[in-house]
Short mmCIF file of C-alpha atoms and ligand atoms in Angstrom, two decimals:
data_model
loop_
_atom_site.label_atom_id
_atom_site.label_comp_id
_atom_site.label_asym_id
_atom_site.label_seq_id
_atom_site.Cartn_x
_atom_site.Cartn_y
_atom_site.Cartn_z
CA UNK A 1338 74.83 75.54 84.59
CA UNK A 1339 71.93 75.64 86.16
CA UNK A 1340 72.05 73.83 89.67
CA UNK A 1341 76.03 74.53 89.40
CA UNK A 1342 77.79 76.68 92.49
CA UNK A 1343 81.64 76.71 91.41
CA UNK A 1344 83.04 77.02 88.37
CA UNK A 1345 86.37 75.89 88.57
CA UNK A 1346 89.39 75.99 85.81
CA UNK A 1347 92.83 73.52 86.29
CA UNK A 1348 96.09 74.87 86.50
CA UNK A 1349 96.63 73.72 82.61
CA UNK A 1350 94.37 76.66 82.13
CA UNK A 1351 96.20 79.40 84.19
CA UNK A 1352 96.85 82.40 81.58
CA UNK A 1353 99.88 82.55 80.20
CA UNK A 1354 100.14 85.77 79.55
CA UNK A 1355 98.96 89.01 81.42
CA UNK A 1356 96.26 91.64 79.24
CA UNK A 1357 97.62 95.01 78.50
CA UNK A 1358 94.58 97.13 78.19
CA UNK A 1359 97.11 100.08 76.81
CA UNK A 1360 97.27 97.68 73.59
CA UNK A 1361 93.53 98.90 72.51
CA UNK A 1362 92.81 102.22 74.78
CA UNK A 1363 90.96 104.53 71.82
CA UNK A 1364 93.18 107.42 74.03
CA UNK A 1365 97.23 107.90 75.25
CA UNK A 1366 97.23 107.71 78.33
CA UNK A 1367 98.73 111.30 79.95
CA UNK A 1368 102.43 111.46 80.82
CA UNK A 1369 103.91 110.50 84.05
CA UNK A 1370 105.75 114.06 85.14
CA UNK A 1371 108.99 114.26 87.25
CA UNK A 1372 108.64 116.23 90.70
CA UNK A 1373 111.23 118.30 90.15
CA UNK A 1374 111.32 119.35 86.48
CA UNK A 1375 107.58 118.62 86.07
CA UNK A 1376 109.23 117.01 82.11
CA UNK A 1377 107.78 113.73 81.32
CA UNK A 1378 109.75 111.26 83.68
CA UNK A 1379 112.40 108.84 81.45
CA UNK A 1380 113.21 105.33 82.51
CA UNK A 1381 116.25 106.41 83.39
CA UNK A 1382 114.14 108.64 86.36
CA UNK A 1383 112.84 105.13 87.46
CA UNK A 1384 115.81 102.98 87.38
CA UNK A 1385 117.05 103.66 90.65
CA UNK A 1386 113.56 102.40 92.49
CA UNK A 1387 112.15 99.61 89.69
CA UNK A 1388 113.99 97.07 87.58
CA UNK A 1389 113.45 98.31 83.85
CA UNK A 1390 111.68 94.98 83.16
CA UNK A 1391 109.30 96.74 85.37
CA UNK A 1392 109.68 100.00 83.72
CA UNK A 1393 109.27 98.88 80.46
CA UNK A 1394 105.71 96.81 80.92
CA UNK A 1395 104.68 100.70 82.47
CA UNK A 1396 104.76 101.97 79.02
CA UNK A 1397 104.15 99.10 76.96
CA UNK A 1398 101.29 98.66 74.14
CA UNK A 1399 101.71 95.08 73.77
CA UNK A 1400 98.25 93.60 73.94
CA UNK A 1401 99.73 89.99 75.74
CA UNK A 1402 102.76 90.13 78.42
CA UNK A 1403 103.63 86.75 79.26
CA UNK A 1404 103.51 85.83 82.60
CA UNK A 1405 107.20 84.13 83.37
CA UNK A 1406 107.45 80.42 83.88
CA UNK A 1407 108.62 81.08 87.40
CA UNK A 1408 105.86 83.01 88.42
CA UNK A 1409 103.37 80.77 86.92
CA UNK A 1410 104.53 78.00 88.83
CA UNK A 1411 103.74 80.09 92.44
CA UNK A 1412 100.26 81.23 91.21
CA UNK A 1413 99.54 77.69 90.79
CA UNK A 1414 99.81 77.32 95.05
CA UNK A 1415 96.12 79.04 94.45
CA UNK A 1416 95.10 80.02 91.04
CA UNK A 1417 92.70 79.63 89.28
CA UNK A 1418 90.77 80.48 92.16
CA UNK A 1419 87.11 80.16 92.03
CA UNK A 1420 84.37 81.68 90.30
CA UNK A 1421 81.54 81.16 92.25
CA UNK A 1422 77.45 81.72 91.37
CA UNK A 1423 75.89 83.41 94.74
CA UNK A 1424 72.86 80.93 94.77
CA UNK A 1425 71.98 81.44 98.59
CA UNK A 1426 72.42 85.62 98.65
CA UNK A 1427 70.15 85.47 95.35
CA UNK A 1428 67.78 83.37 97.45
CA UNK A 1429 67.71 86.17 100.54
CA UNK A 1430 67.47 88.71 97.95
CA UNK A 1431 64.67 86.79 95.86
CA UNK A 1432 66.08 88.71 92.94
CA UNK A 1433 65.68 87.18 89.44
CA UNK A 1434 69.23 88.34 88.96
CA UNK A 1435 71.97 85.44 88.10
CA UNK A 1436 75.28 86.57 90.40
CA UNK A 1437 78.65 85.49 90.32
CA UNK A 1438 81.81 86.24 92.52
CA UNK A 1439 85.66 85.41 91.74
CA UNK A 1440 87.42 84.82 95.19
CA UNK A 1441 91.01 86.04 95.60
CA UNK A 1442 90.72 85.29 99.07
CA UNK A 1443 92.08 82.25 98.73
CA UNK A 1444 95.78 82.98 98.24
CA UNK A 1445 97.81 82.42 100.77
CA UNK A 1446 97.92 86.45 101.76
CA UNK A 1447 93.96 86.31 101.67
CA UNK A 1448 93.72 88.94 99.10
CA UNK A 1449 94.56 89.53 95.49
CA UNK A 1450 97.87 91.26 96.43
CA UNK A 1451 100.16 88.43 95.76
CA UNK A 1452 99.11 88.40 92.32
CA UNK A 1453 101.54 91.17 91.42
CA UNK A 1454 103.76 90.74 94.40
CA UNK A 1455 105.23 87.37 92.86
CA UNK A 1456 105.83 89.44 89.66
CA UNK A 1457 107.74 91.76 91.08
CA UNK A 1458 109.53 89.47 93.68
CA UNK A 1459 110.40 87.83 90.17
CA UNK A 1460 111.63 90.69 87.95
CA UNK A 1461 113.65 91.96 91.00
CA UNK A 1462 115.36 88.19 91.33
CA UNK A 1463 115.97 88.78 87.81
CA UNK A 1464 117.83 92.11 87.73
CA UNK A 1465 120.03 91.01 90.83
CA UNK A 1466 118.40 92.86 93.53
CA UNK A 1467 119.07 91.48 97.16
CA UNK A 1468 116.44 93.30 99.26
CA UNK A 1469 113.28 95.18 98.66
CA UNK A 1470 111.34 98.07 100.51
CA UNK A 1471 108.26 99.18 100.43
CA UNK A 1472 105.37 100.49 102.87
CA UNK A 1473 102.56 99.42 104.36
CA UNK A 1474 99.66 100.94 106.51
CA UNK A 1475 96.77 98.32 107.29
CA UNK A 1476 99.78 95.17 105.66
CA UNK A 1477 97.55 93.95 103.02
CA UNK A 1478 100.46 94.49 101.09
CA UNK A 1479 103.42 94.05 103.16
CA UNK A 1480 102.11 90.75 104.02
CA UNK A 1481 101.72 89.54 99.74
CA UNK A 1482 105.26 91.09 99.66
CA UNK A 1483 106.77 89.35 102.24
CA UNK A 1484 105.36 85.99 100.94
CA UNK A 1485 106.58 86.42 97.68
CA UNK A 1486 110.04 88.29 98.75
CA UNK A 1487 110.49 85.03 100.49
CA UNK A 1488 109.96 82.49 97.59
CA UNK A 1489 112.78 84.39 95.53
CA UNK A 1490 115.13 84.62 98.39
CA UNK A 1491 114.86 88.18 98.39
CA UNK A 1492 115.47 90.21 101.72
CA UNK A 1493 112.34 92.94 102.51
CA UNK A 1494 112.15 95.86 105.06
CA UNK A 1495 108.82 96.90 105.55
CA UNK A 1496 107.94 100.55 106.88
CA UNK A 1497 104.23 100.00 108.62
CA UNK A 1498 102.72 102.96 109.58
CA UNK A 1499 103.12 103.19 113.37
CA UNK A 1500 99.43 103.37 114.85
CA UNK A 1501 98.85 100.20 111.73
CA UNK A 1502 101.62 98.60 114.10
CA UNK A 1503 100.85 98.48 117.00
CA UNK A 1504 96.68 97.98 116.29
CA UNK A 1505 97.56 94.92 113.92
CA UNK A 1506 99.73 92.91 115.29
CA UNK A 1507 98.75 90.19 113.31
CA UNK A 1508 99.23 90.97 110.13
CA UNK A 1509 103.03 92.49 111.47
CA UNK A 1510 102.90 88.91 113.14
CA UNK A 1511 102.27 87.52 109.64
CA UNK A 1512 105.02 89.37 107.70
CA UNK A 1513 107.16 88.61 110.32
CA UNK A 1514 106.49 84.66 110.29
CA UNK A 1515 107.28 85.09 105.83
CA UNK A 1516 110.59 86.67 107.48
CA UNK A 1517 110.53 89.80 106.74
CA UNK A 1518 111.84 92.79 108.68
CA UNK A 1519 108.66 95.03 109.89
CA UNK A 1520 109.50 98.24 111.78
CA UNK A 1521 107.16 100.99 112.98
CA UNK A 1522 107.40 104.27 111.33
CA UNK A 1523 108.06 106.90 111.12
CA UNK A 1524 111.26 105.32 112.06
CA UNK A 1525 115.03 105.62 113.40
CA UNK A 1526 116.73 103.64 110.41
CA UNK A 1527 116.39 106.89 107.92
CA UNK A 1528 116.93 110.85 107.82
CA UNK A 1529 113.03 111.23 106.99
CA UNK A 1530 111.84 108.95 110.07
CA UNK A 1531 114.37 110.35 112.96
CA UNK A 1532 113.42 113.95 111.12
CA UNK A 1533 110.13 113.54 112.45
CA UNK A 1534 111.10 111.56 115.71
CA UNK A 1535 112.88 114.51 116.48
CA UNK A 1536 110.15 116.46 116.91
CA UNK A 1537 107.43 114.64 117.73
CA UNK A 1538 108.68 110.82 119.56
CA UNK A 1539 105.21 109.80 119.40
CA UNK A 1540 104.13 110.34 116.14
CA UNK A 1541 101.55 108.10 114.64
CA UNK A 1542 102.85 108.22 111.41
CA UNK A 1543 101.38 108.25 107.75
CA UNK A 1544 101.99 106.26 104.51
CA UNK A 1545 103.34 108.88 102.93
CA UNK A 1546 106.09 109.44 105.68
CA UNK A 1547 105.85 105.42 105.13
CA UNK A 1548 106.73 106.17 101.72
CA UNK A 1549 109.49 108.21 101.97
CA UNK A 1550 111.35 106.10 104.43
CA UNK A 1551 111.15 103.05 101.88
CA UNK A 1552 111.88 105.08 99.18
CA UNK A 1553 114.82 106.80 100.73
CA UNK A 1554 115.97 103.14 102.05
CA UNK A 1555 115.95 101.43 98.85
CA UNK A 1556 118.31 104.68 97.30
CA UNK A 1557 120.84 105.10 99.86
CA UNK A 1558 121.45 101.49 100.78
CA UNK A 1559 124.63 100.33 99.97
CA UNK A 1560 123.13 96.40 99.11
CA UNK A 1561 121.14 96.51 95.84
CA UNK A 1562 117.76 97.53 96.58
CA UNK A 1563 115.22 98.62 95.06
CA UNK A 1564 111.64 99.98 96.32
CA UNK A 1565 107.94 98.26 95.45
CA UNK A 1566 104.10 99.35 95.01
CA UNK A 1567 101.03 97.31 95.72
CA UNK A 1568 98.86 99.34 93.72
CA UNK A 1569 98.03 102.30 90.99
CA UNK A 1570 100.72 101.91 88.86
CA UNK A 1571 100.48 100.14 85.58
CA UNK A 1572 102.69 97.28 85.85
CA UNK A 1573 100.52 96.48 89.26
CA UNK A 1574 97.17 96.55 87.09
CA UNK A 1575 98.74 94.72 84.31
CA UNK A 1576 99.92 91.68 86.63
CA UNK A 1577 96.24 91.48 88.07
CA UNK A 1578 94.55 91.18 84.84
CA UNK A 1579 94.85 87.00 85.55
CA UNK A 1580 92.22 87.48 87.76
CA UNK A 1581 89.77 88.57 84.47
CA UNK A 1582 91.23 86.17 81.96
CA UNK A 1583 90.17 83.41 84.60
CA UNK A 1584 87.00 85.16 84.72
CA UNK A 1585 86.38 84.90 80.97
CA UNK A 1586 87.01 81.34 80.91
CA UNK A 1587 84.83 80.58 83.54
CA UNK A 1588 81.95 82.72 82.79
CA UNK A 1589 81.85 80.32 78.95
CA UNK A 1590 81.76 77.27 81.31
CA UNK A 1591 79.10 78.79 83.19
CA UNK A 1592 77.40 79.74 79.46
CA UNK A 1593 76.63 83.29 80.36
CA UNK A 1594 78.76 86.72 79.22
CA UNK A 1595 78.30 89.43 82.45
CA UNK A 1596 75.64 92.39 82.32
CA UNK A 1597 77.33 94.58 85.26
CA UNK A 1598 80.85 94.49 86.57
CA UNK A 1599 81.71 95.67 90.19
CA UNK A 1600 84.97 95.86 91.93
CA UNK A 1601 86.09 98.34 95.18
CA UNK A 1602 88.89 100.87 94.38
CA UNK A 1603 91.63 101.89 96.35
CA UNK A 1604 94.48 102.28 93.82
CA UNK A 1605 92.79 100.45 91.42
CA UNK A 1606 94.65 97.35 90.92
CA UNK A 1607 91.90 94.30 91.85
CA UNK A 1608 88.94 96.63 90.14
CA UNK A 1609 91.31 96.93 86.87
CA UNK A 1610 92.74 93.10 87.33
CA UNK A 1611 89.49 92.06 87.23
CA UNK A 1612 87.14 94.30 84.76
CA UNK A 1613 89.82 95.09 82.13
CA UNK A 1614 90.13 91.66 80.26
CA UNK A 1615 86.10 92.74 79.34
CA UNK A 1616 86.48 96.18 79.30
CA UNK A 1617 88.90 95.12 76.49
CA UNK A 1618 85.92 93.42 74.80
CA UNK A 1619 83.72 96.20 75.26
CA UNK A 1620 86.61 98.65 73.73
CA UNK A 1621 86.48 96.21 70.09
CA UNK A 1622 82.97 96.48 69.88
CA UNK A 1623 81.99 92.90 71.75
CA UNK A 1624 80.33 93.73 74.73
CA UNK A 1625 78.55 97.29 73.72
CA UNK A 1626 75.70 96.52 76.78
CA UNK A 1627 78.43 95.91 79.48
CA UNK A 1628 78.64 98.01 82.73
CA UNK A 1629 81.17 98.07 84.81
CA UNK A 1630 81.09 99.75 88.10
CA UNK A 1631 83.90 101.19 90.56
CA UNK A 1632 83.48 101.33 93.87
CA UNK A 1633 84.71 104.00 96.43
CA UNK A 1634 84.22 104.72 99.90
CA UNK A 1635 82.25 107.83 100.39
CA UNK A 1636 84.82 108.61 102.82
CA UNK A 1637 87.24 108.65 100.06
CA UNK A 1638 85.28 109.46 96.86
CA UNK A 1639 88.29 110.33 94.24
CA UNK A 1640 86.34 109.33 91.39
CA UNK A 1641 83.26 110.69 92.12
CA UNK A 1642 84.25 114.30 94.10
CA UNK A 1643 87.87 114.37 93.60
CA UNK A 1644 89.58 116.47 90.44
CA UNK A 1645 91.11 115.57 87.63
CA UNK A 1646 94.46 117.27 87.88
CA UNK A 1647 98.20 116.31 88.53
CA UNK A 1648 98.79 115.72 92.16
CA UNK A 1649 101.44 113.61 94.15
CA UNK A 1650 100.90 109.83 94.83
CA UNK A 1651 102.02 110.56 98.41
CA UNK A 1652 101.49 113.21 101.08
CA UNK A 1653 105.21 113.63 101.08
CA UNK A 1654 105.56 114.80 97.44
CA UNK A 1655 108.51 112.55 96.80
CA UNK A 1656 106.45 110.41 93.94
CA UNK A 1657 106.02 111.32 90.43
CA UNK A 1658 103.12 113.48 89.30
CA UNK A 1659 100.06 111.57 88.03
CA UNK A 1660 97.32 112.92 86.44
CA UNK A 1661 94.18 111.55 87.99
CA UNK A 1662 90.95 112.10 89.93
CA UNK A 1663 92.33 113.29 92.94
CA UNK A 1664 91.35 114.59 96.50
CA UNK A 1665 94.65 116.27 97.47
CA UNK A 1666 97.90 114.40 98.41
CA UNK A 1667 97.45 116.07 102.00
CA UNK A 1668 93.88 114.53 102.18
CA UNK A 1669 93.18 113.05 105.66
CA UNK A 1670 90.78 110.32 104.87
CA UNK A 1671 88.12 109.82 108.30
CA UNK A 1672 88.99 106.56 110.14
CA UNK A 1673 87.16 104.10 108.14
CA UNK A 1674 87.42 100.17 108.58
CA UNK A 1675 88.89 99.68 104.67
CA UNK A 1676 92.52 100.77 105.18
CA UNK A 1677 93.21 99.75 101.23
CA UNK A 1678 90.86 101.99 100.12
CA UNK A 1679 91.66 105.36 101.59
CA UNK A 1680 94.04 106.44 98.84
CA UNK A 1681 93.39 110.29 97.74
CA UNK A 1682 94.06 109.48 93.69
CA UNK A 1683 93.46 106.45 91.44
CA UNK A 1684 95.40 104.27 88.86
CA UNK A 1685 95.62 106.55 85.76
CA UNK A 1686 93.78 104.02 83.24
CA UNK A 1687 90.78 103.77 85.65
CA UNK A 1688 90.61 107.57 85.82
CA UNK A 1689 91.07 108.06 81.95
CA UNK A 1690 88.12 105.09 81.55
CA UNK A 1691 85.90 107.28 84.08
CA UNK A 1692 86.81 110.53 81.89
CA UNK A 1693 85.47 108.93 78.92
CA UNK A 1694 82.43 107.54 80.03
CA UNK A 1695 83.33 103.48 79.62
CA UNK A 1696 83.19 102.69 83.04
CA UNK A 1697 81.00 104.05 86.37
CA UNK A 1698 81.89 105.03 89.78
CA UNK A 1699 79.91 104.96 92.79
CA UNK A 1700 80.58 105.78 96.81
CA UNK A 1701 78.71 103.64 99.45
CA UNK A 1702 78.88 104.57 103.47
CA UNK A 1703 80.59 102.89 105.59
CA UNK A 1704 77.30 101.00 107.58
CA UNK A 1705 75.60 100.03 104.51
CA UNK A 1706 79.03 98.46 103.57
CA UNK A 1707 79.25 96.46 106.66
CA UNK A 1708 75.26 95.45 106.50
CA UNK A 1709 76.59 94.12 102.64
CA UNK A 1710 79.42 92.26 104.29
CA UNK A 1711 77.75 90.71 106.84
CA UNK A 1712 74.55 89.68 104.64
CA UNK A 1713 76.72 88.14 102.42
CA UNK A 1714 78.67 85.94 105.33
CA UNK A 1715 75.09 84.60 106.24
CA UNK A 1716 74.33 83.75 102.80
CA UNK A 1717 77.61 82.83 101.25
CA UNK A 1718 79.61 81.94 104.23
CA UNK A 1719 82.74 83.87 103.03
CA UNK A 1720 83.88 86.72 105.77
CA UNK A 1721 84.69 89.49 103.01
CA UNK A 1722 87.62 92.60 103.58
CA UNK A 1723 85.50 95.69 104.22
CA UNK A 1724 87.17 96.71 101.19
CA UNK A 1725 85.21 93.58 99.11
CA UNK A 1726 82.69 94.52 100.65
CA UNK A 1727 82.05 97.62 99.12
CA UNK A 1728 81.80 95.88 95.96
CA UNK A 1729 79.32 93.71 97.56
CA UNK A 1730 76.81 96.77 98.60
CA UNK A 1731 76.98 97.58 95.06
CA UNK A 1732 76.12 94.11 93.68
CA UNK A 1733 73.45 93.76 96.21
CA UNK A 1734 71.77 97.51 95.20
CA UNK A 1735 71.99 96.24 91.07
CA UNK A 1736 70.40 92.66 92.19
CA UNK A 1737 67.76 94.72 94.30
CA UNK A 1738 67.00 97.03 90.61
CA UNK A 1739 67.16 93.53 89.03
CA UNK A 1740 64.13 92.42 91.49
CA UNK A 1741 61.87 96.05 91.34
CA UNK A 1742 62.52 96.18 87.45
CA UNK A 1743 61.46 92.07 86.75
CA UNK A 1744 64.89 92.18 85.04
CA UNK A 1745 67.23 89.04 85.24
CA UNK A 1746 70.95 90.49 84.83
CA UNK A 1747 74.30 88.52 85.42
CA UNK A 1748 76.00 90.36 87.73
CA UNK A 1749 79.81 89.80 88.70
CA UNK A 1750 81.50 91.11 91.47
CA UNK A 1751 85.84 90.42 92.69
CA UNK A 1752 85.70 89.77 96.16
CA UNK A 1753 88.89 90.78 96.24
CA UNK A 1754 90.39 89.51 99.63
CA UNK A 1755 88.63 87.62 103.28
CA UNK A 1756 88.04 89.62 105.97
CA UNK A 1757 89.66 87.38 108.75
CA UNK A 1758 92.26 90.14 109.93
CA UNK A 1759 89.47 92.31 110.09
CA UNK A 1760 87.26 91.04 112.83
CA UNK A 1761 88.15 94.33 115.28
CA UNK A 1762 85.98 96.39 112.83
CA UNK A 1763 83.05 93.79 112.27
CA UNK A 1764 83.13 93.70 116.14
CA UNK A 1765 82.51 97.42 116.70
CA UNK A 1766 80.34 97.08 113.25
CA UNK A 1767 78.06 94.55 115.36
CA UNK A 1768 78.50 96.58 118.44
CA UNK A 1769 76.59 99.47 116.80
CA UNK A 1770 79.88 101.28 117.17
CA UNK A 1771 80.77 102.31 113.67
CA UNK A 1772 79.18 105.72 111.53
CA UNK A 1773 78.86 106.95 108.85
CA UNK A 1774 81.18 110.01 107.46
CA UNK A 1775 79.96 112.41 104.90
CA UNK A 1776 83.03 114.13 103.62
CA UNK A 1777 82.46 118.20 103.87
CA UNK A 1778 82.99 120.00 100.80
CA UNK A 1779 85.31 122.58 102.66
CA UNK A 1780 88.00 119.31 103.47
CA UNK A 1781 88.14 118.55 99.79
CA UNK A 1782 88.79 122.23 98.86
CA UNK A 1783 91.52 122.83 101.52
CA UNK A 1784 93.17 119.72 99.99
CA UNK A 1785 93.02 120.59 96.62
CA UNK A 1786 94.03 124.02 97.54
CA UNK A 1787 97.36 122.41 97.82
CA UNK A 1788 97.87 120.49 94.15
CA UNK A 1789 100.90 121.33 92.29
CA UNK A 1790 100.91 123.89 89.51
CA UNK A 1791 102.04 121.97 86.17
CA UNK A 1792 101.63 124.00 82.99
CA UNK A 1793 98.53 122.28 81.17
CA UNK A 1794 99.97 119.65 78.85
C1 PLP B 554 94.89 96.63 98.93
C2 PLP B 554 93.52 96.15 98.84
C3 PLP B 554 92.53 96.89 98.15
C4 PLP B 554 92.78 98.22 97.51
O1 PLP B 554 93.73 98.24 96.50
P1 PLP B 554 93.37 98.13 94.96
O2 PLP B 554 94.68 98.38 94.31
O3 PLP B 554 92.35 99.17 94.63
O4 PLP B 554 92.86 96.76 94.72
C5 PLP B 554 91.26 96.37 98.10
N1 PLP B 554 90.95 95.20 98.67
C6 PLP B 554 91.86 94.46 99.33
C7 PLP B 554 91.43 93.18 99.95
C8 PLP B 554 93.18 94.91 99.43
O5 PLP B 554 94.09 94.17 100.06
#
């Protein structure tokens, strides 16, 4: 342990089965609500966007899913990836603190996305679907899709928010080279895109317009096709939780159990995929001292401002109602440089863990972020997302406590994806171009202003 940088697992060790923190919640977690009838949505609601393999692990309470064969064999391209001890940022801190960083960067997407994107790619080869939609605004997600869409021989349309398009062209470039079909939307392939076109040919476009143009795509079209999420729901936390079991493994090699958890939150997904194999351990009574700590941009602070209501997943109120922290589905985020975190509401289970008290939330500016991120690639090497590197700010601050206090804490952070699509916003970052954006209180209330009305279940 001691002199010891990475702590590495072989693929005989890959989990073989995903953690289902529903198994051992002390608490239900509140109903998923139809748009339309506001009534508790049935599978049956689903089946025409998910294949009920999909729909079933949503609602499921078995502690252990197991990962299929098939799948197993893709994560092995990458997994287990790393857990690594952050000997030289410890050094530039000269904290006493011990801290340790699993890297999903190293799939072949460069973030943790593929993790659940294989899953479904999988579940959809299974039920006999041909082709796949789905939406993407920065293509963190789009990209993992189109990887994994690819390995099953599966055909995917991807709706990437216009001004996403035409400022990333290398992440469309990177879909594209994976094969799949990337157009700009809002779009002229469906009634919600030439809707909009119609009035307004140069619209920028939005991921929920996004949304609704995969969603309506995957309905109407007459080859099977069904529609897929990178984030929030369930099934997406449930495939990530391989990134944790690793983790546990690892952290006995490395002889130490963590103090503090951290992870960055956009929908949820790496935070959960990584924290709720211990949170787990924490909920039977193992690990009463354990924190674990969200992280939001306070651009986007659902946990720690937003309400905990029912509210749309998208702007276009074509989703099912969720009951989470929320900031509005009509919530314009400001422009910040961590496009996967600017979501207005939050995986269910993380909000229900917040409500109870079992797990903390935090919101970090934008420059102090990018002072974390770039610290951390002088130290550690690693480029990290802006959206890892919100987690990283976080670490850093609990390291710095760890050094006033005379405290030696393991601390853990996911870096949760490399930042090497990202180098436009650590260019303005190092240009002094970037600021800071404290969210008025009026915004929030205009947004909220606007939630459904669902009679209190
Ligand atoms: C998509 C993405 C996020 C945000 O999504 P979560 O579901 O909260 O993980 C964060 N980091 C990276 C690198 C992403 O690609």
């Amino acid at each position: 342990m001691s002199d010891q940088t990475k702590f590495l697992l072989s693929e005989h060790d890959l989990p073989k089965a995903w953690y289902n923190i529903q198994a051992d919640l002390p608490f239900a977690l509140p109903p998923v609500l139809h748009p339309g009838t506001k009534q508790p949505v049935t599978p049956d609601d689903l089946a025409p966007l998910f294949p009920m393999a999909l729909i079933e692990q949503e609602v499921s309470k078995e502690r252990y899913i197991e990962i299929p064969e098939p799948v197993r064999e893709i994560y092995k391209l990458w997994r287990p990836t790393p857990l690594y001890r952050a000997r030289r940022l410890e050094q530039a801190l000269q904290t006493p603190a011990k801290i340790f960083y699993k890297y999903e960067g190293v799939s072949p997407a460069g973030s943790h996305k593929p993790n659940t994107a294989v899953a479904q790619a999988f579940y959809n080869k299974e039920a006999g679907t041909k082709r796949i939609t789905t939406e993407t605004g920065a293509g963190q997600w789009g990209s993992a899709l189109a990887m994994a869409c690819r390995m099953f021989g599966i055909e995917l349309k991807v709706y990437m928010v216009r001004v996403s398009y035409d400022q990333k062209p290398y992440r469309r470039a990177l879909m594209q080279t994976w094969g799949a079909h990337v157009v700009p939307s809002p779009s002229p392939d469906t009634n919600a895109g030439r809707a909009i076109l119609a009035r307004d040919p140069n619209h920028p476009g939005s991921l929920g317009i996004a949304i609704s143009e995969a969603v309506e795509d995957a309905v109407t079209n007459p080859i099977p096709t069904k529609y897929a999420l990178g984030s929030v729901l369930n099934h997406v936390l449930l495939h990530q939780t391989v990134i944790g079991l690793e983790a546990k493994r690892q952290f006995e090699l490395a002889g130490v159990y963590p103090d503090v958890l951290i992870g960055a939150i956009g929908g949820g997904s790496n935070f959960a995929g990584f924290t709720f194999p211990f949170i787990g351990d924490k909920l039977k009574g193992n690990a009463p001292n354990l924190r674990v700590i969200a992280v939001e941009p306070a651009a986007a602070p659902s946990l720690t401002r937003g309400v905990y209501a029912y509210d749309y997943g998208d702007t276009s109120m074509m989703t099912p109602l969720l009951k989470m922290y929320t900031l509005g589905h009509n919530f314009v985020p400001a422009p910040i440089h961590a496009g996967g975190l600017r979501y207005h509401g939050m995986a269910s289970s993380v909000c229900e863990l917040y409500r109870h008290g079992i797990i903390e939330a935090r919101a970090v500016q934008q420059l102090a972020t990018f002072e974390a991120g770039v610290l951390f690639a002088r130290t550690e090497g690693i480029v990290p997302a802006p959206e890892a590197a919100h987690a990283i700010r976080v670490a850093i601050d609990e390291a710095i406590r760890c050094r006033e206090e005379g405290i030696s804490r393991v601390i853990a952070f996911n870096l949760c994806g490399h930042g090497h699509f990202d180098m436009a916003a650590y260019e303005r970052y190092l240009a002094g171009e970037l600021q800071d954006y404290e969210l008025p209180q009026a915004e929030i209330d205009r947004a909220l202003a606007e939630l459904p009305q669902v009679e209190s279940a």
